[in-house]
CSV table of C-alpha atoms and ligand atoms in Angstrom, one decimal:
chain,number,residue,atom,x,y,z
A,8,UNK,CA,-15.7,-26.9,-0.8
A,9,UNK,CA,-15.3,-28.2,-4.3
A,10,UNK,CA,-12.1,-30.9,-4.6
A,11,UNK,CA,-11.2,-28.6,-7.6
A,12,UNK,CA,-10.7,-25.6,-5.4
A,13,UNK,CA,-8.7,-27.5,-2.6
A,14,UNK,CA,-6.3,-28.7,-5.0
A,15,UNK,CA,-5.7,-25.5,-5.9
A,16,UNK,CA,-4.9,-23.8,-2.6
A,17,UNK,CA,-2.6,-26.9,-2.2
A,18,UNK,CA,-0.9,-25.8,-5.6
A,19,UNK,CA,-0.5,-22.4,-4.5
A,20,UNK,CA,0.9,-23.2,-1.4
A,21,UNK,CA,3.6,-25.2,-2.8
A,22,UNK,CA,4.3,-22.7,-5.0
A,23,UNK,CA,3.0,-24.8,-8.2
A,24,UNK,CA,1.7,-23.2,-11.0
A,25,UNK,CA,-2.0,-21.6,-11.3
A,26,UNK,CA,-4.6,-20.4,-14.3
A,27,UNK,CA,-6.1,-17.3,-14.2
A,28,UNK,CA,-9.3,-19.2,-14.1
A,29,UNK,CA,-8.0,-21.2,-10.9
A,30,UNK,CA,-7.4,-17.9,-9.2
A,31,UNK,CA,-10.9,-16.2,-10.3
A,32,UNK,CA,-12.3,-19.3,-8.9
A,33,UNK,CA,-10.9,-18.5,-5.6
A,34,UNK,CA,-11.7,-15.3,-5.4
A,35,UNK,CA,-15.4,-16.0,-6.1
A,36,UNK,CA,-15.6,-19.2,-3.9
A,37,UNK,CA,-17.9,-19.9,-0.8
A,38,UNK,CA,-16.8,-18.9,2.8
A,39,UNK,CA,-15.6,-22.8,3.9
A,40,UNK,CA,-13.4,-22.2,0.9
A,41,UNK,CA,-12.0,-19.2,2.1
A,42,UNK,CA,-11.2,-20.0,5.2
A,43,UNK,CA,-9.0,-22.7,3.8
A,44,UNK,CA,-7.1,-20.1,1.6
A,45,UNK,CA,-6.7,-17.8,4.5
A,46,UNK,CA,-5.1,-21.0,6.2
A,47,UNK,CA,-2.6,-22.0,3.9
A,48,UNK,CA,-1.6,-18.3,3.4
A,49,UNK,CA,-1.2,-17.9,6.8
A,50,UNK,CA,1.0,-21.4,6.8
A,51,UNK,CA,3.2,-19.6,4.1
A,52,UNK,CA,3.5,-16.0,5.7
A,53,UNK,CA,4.9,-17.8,8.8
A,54,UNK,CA,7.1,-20.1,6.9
A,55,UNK,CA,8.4,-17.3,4.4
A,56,UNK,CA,7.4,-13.9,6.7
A,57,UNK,CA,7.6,-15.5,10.3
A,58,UNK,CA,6.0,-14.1,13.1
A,59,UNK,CA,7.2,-10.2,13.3
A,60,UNK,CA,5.1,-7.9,12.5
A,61,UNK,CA,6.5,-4.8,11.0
A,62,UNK,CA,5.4,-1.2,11.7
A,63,UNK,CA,5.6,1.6,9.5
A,64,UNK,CA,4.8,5.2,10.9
A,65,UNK,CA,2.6,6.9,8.2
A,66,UNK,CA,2.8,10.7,7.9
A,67,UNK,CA,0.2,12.0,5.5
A,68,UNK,CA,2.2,15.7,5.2
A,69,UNK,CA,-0.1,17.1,2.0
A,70,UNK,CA,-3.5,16.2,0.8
A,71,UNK,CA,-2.8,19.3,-1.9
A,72,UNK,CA,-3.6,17.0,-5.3
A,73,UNK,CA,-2.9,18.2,-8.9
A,74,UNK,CA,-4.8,14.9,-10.5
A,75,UNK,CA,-8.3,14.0,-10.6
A,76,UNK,CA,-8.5,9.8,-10.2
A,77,UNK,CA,-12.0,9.4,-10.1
A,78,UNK,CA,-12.3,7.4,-6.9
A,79,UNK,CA,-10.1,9.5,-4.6
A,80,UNK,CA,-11.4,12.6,-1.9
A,81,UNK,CA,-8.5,14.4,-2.6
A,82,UNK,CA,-8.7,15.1,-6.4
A,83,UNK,CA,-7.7,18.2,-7.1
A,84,UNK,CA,-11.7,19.4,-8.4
A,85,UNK,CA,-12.9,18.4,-4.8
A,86,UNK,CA,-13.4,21.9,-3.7
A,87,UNK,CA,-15.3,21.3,-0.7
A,88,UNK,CA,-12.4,19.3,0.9
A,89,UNK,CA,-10.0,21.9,3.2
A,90,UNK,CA,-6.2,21.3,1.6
A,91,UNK,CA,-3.4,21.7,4.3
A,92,UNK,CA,0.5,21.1,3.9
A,93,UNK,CA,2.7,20.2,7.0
A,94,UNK,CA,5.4,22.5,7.4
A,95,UNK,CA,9.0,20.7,7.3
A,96,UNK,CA,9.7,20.9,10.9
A,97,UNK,CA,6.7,19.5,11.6
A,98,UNK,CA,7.1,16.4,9.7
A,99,UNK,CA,10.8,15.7,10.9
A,100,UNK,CA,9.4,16.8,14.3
A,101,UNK,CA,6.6,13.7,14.1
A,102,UNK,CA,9.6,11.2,12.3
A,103,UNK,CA,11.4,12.0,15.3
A,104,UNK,CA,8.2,10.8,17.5
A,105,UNK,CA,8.0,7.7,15.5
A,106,UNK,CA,11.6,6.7,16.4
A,107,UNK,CA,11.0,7.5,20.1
A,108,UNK,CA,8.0,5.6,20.3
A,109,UNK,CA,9.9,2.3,18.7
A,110,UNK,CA,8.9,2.7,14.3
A,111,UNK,CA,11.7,1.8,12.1
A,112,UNK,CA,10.0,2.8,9.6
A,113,UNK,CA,8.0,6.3,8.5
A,114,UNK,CA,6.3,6.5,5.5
A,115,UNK,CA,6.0,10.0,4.1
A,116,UNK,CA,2.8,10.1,2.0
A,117,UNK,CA,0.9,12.7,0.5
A,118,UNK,CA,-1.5,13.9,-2.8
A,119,UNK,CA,0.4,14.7,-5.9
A,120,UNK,CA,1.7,18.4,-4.6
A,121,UNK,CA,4.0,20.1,-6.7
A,122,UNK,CA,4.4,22.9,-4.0
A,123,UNK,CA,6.8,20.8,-2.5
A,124,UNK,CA,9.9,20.8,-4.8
A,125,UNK,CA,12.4,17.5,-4.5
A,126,UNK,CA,15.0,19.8,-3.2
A,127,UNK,CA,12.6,20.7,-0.4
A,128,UNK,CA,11.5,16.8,0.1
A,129,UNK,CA,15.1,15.8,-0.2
A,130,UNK,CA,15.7,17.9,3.1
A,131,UNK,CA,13.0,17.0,5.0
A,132,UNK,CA,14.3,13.3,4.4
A,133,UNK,CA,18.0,14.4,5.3
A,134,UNK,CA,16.7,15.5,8.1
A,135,UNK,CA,15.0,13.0,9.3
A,136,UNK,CA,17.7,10.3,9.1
A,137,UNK,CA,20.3,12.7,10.5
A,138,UNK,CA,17.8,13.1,13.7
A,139,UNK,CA,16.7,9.4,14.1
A,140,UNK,CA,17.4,5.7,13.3
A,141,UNK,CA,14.4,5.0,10.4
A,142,UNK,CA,14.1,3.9,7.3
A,143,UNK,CA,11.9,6.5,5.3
A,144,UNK,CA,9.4,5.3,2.6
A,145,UNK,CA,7.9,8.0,0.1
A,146,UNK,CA,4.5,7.8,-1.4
A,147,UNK,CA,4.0,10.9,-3.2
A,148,UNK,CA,3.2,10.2,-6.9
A,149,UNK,CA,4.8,10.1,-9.7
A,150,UNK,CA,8.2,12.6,-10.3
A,151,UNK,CA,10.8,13.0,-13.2
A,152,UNK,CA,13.6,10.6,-12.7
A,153,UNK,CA,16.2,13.4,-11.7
A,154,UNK,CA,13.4,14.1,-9.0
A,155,UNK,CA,13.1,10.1,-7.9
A,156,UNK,CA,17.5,10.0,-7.6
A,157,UNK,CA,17.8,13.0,-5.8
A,158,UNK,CA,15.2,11.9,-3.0
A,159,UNK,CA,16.9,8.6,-3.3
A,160,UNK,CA,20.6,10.2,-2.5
A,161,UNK,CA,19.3,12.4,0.0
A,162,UNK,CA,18.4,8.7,1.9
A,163,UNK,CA,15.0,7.7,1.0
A,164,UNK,CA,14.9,4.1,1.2
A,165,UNK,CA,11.5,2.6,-0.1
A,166,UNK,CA,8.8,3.9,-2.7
A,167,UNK,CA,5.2,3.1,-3.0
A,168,UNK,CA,3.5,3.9,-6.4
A,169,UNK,CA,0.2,1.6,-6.8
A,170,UNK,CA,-0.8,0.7,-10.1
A,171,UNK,CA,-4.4,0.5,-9.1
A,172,UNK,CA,-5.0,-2.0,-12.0
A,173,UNK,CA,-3.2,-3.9,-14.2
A,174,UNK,CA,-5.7,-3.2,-17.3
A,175,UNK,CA,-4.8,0.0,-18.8
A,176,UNK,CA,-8.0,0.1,-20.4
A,177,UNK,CA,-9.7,-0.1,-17.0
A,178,UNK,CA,-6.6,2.6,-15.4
A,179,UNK,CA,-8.0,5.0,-18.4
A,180,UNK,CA,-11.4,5.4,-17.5
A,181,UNK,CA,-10.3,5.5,-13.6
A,182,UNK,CA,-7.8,8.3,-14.3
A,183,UNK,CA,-8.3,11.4,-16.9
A,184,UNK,CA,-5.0,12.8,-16.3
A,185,UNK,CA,-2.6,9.9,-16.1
A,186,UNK,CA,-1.0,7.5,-18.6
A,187,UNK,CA,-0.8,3.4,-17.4
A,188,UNK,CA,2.5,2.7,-19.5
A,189,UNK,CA,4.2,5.8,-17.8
A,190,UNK,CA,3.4,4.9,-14.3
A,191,UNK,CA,4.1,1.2,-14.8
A,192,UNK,CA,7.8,2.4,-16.6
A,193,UNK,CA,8.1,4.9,-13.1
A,194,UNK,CA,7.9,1.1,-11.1
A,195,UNK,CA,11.3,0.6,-13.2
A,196,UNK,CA,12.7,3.7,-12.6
A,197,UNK,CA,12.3,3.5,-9.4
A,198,UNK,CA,13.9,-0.1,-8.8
A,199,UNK,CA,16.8,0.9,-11.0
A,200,UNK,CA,17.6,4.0,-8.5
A,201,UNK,CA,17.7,1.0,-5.9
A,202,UNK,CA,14.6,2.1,-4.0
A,203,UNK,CA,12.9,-1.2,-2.4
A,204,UNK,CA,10.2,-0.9,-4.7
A,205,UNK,CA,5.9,-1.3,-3.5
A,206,UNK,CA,3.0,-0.9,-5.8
A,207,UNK,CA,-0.4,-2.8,-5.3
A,208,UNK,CA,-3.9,-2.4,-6.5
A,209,UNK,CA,-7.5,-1.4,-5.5
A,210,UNK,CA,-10.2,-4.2,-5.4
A,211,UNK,CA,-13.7,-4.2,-6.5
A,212,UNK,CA,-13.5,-0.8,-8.8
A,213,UNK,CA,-16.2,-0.6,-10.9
A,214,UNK,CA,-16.4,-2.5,-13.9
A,215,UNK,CA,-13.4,-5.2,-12.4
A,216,UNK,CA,-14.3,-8.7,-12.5
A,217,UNK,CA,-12.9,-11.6,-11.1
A,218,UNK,CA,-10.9,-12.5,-14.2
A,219,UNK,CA,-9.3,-9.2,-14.4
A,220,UNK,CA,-8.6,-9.1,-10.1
A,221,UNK,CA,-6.9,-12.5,-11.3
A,222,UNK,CA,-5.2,-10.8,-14.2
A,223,UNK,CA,-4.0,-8.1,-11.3
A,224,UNK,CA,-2.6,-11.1,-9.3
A,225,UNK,CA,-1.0,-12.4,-11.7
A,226,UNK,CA,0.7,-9.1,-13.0
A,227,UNK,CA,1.6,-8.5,-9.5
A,228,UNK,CA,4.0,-11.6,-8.9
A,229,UNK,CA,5.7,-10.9,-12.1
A,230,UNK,CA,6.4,-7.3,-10.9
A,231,UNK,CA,8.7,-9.0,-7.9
A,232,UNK,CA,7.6,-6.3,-5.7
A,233,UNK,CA,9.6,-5.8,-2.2
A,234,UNK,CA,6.0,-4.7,-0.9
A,235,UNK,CA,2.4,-5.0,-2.0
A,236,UNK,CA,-0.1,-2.7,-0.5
A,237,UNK,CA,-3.9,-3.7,-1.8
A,238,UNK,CA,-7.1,-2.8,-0.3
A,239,UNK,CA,-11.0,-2.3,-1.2
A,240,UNK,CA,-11.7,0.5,-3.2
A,241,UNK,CA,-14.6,2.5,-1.3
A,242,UNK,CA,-16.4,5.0,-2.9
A,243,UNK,CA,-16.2,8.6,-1.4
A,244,UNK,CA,-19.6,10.9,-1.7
A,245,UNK,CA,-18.2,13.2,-3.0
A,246,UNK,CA,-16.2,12.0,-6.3
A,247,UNK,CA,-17.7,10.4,-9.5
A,248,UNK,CA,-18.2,7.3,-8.1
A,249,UNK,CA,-20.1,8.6,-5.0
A,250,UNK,CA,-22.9,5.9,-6.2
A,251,UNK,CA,-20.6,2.5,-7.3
A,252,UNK,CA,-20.9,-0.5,-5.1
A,253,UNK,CA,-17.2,-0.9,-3.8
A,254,UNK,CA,-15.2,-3.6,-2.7
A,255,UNK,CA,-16.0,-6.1,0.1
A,256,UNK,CA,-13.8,-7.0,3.2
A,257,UNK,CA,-14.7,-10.7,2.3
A,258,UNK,CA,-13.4,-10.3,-1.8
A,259,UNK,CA,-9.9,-7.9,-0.6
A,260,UNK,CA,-9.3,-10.5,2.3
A,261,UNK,CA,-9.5,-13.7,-0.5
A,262,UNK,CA,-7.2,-11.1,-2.9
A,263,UNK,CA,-4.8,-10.6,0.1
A,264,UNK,CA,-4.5,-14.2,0.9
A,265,UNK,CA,-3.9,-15.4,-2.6
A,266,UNK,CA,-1.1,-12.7,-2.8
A,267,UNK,CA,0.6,-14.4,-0.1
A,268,UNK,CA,0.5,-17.5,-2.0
A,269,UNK,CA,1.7,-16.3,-5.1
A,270,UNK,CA,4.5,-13.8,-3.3
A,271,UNK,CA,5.4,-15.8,-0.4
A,272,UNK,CA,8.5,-13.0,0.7
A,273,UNK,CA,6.7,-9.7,0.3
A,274,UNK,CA,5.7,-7.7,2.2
A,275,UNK,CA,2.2,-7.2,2.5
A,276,UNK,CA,0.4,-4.6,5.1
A,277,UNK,CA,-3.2,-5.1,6.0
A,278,UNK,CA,-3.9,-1.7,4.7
A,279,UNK,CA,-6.2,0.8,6.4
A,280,UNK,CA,-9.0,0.6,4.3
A,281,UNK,CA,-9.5,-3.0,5.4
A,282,UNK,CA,-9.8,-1.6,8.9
A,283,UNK,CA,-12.2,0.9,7.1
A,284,UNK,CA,-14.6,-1.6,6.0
A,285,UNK,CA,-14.6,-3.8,9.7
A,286,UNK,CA,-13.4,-2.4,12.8
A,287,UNK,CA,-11.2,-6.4,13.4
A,288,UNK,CA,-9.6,-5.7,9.4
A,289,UNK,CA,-6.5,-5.5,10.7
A,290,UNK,CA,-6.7,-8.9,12.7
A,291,UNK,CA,-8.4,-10.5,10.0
A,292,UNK,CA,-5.5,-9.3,7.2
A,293,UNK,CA,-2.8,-10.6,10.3
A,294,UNK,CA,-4.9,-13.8,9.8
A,295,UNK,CA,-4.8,-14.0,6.4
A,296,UNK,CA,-0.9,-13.3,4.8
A,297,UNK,CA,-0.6,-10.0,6.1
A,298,UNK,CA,2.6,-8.9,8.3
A,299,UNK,CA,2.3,-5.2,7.9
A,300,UNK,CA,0.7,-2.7,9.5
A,301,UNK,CA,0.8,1.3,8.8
A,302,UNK,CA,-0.6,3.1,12.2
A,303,UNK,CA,-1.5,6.7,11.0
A,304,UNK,CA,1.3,9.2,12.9
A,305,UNK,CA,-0.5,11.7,11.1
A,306,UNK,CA,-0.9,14.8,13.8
A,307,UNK,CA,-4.8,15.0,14.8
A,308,UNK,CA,-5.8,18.4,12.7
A,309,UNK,CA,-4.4,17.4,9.9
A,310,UNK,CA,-5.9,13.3,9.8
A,311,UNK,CA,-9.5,13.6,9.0
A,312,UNK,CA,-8.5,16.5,5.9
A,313,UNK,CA,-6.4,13.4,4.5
A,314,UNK,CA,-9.9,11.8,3.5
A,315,UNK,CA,-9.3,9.3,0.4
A,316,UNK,CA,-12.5,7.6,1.0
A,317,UNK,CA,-15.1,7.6,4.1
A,318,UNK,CA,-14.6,5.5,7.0
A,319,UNK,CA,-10.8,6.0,8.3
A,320,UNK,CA,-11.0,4.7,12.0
A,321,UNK,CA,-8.9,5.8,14.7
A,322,UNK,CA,-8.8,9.0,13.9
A,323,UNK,CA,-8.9,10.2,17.4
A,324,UNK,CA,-5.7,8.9,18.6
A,325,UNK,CA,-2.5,10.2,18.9
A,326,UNK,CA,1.0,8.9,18.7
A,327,UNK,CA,1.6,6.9,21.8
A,328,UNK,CA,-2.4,5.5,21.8
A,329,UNK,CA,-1.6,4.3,19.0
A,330,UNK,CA,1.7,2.5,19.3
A,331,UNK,CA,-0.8,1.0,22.4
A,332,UNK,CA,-3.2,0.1,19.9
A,333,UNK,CA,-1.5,-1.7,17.7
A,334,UNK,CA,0.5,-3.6,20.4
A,335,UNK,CA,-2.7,-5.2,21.3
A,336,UNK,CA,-3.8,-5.8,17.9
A,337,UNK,CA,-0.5,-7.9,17.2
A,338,UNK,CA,-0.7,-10.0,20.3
A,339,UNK,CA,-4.3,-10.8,19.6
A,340,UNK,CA,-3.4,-12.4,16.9
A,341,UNK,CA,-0.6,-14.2,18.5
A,342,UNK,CA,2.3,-12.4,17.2
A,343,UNK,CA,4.8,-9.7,18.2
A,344,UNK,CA,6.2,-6.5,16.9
A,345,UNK,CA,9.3,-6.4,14.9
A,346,UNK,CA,12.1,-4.3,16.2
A,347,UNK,CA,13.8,-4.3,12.6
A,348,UNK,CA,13.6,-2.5,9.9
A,349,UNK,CA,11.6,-4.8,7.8
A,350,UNK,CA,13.7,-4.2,5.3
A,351,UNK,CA,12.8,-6.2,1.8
A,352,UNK,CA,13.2,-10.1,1.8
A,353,UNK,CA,13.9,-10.4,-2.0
A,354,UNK,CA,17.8,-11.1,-2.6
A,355,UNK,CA,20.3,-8.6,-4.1
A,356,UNK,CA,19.9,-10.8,-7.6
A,357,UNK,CA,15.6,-10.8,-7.6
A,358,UNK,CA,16.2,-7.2,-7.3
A,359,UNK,CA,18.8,-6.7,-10.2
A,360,UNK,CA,17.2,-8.9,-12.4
A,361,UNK,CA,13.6,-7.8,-11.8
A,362,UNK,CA,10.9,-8.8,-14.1
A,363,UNK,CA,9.6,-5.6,-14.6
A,364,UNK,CA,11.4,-5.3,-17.4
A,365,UNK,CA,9.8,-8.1,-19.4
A,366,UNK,CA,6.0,-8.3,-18.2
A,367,UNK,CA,4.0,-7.3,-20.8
A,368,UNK,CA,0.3,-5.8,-19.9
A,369,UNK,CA,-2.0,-8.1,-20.8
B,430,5AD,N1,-10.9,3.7,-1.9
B,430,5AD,C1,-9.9,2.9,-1.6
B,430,5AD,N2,-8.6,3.2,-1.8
B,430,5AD,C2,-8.4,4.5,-2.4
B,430,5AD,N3,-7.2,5.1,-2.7
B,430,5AD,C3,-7.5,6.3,-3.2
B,430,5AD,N4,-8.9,6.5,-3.1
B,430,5AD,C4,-9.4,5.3,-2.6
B,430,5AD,C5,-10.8,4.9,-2.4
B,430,5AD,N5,-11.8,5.7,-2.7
B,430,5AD,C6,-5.9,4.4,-2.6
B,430,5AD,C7,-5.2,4.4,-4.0
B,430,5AD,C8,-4.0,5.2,-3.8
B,430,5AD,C9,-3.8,5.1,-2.3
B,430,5AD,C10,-2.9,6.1,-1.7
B,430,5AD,O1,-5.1,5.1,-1.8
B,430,5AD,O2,-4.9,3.0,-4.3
B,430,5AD,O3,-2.9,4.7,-4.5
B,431,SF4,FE1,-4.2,12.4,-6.0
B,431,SF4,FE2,-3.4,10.0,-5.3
B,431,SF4,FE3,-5.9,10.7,-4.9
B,431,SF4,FE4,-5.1,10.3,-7.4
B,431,SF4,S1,-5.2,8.7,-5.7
B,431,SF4,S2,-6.3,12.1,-6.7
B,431,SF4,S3,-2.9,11.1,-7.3
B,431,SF4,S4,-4.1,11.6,-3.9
């Protein structure tokens, strides 16, 4: 390992400064290298994060999609793919699971379905917290502001919109029907309605280099997210970019570490495509500034229909397996299970004084 690089994970790990170049370095450096940076992340995520590792229930209720991102098995021209919708008693029937089985946390996630109207998804979430003790996160896409409050005042807690990529250039060519400026404004929205606020990107798209996955770091700690979800993109047959190369475990795991770094209090799942790519992702994100994890609640005949790219493992087990599951994947790695709600670690005034209103794009 070069003395250049070292003094640069030192840096980052006391929360010095760092070039774009530094970071592009890291991300492109040789495994002896890496394993230093997963070190000192993992040094800060237990200074800053601790040991608890939060769950959050994920309930993927609709793979119904109106837009067409180029990357993503449930664009709405992938005809081949059978659509399904969960009917609301359903979904507050598995929330209610979730609680039972320990989550303080469900995440409601789904394709960008207009079917279900916020008066509808504001019920579901009224339901939910009137029948059990969870937080409730929503990932459904992008909605009108009067659609964001009235989810929000009906009890939804946390919101997940990714940005995918901080250059709108590369966002354009990625997705035909939506606008980077709009969906970076929605991050403001959002915060200002006092949702705890996630976004995050995909790594190794095609056409990304190393100086632009910096860029995305970069852009990513001036956001001062509550949570930051990343993962490798992987490229699903049957979309556009059926034939790209896709990220590598190895590249997302040196992005994920350097996240830590630079956001020392978010948090941060190891996300399930990393457990798409290698069977121990999970461990390895524990091992390297994650302290998330999102075990699919998802009811069995609906999972493998929720197919954003190949490879989703554990598809074949149900609630309580995997509550099981992920009980033995935290204490391999030496930690335990948080019986809170996780809830954000940034301060009242980080919050109402977020930079998201001054970060430009470049
Ligand atoms: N590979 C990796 N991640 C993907 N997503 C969608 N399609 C893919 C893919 N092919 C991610 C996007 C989206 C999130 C729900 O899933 O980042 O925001
Ligand atoms: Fe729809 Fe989201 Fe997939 Fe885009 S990434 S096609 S909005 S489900």
């Amino acid at each position: 390992m070069s003395a250049h690089l070292r003094e640069t994970i030192a840096d980052l790990e006391a929360g010095g400064e760092v070039t774009r170049d530094g970071l592009a370095r890291l991300l492109c450096a040789d495994e002896s290298t890496a394993q230093a940076l997963y070190s000192a992340a993992d040094r800060v995520r237990k200074r800053w994060a601790g040991e608890e590792v939060h769950l959050r229930a994920l309930l993927e209720f609709s793979n119904h999609c109106r837009r067409n991102c180029r990357y993503c098995g449930l664009r709405g021209d992938h005809e081949a793919l059978s659509r399904y919708r969960m009917r609301p008693d359903e979904i507050v029937r598995a929330a209610v699971e979730a609680g039972e089985l320990g989550y303080r946390t469900v995440v409601l996630q789904s394709g960008e379905d207009t079917w279900w109207t916020s008066e509808m998804l504001a019920e579901v979430v009224r339901q939910i917290k009137s029948q059990t003790p969870v937080a409730v996160t929503l990932s459904i896409g992008e909605r009108s502001e009067e659609e964001y409050r009235a989810l929000r005042e009906a009890g939804a807690d946390r919101f997940l919109l990714r940005i995918e990529t901080s250059s709108p250039t590369l966002y354009q060519e990625l997705h035909p029907d939506s606008d980077w400026s709009e969906r970076r404004a929605r991050l403001e929205v959002l915060r200002r309605l006092g949702y705890q606020v996630g976004s995050g990107v995909m790594i190794g798209l095609p056409g990304q280099s190393p100086e632009m996955l910096a860029d995305d770091l970069l852009f990513l700690r001036d956001l001062n997210l509550d949570m930051i979800g990343v993962g490798p993109f992987i490229p699903h047959p049957n979309t556009p970019l059926a034939g790209e190369q896709g990220g590598t475990l190895q590249l997302a795991l040196r992005f994920l570490a350097c996240l830590r770094l630079l956001c020392p209090q978010a948090l941060i799942p190891a996300t399930t495509a990393l457990a798409a790519l290698d069977p121990d992702g999970w461990e390895r994100g524990l091992c390297a500034g994650a302290d998330v994890l999102m075990p699919n609640l998802t009811p069995s005949e609906y999972k493998e229909k929720y197919a954003l790219y190949p490879g989703k493992v554990w598809n074949d087990l149900d609630a309580t397996a995997f509550r099981r599951q992920v009980g033995t994947i935290v204490e391999r790695v030496g930690r335990r299970v948080s019986s809170g709600y996780g809830h954000t670690r940034l301060s009242a005034a980080q919050c109402a004084a977020p930079n998201l209103t001054t970060t430009s794009a470049s």
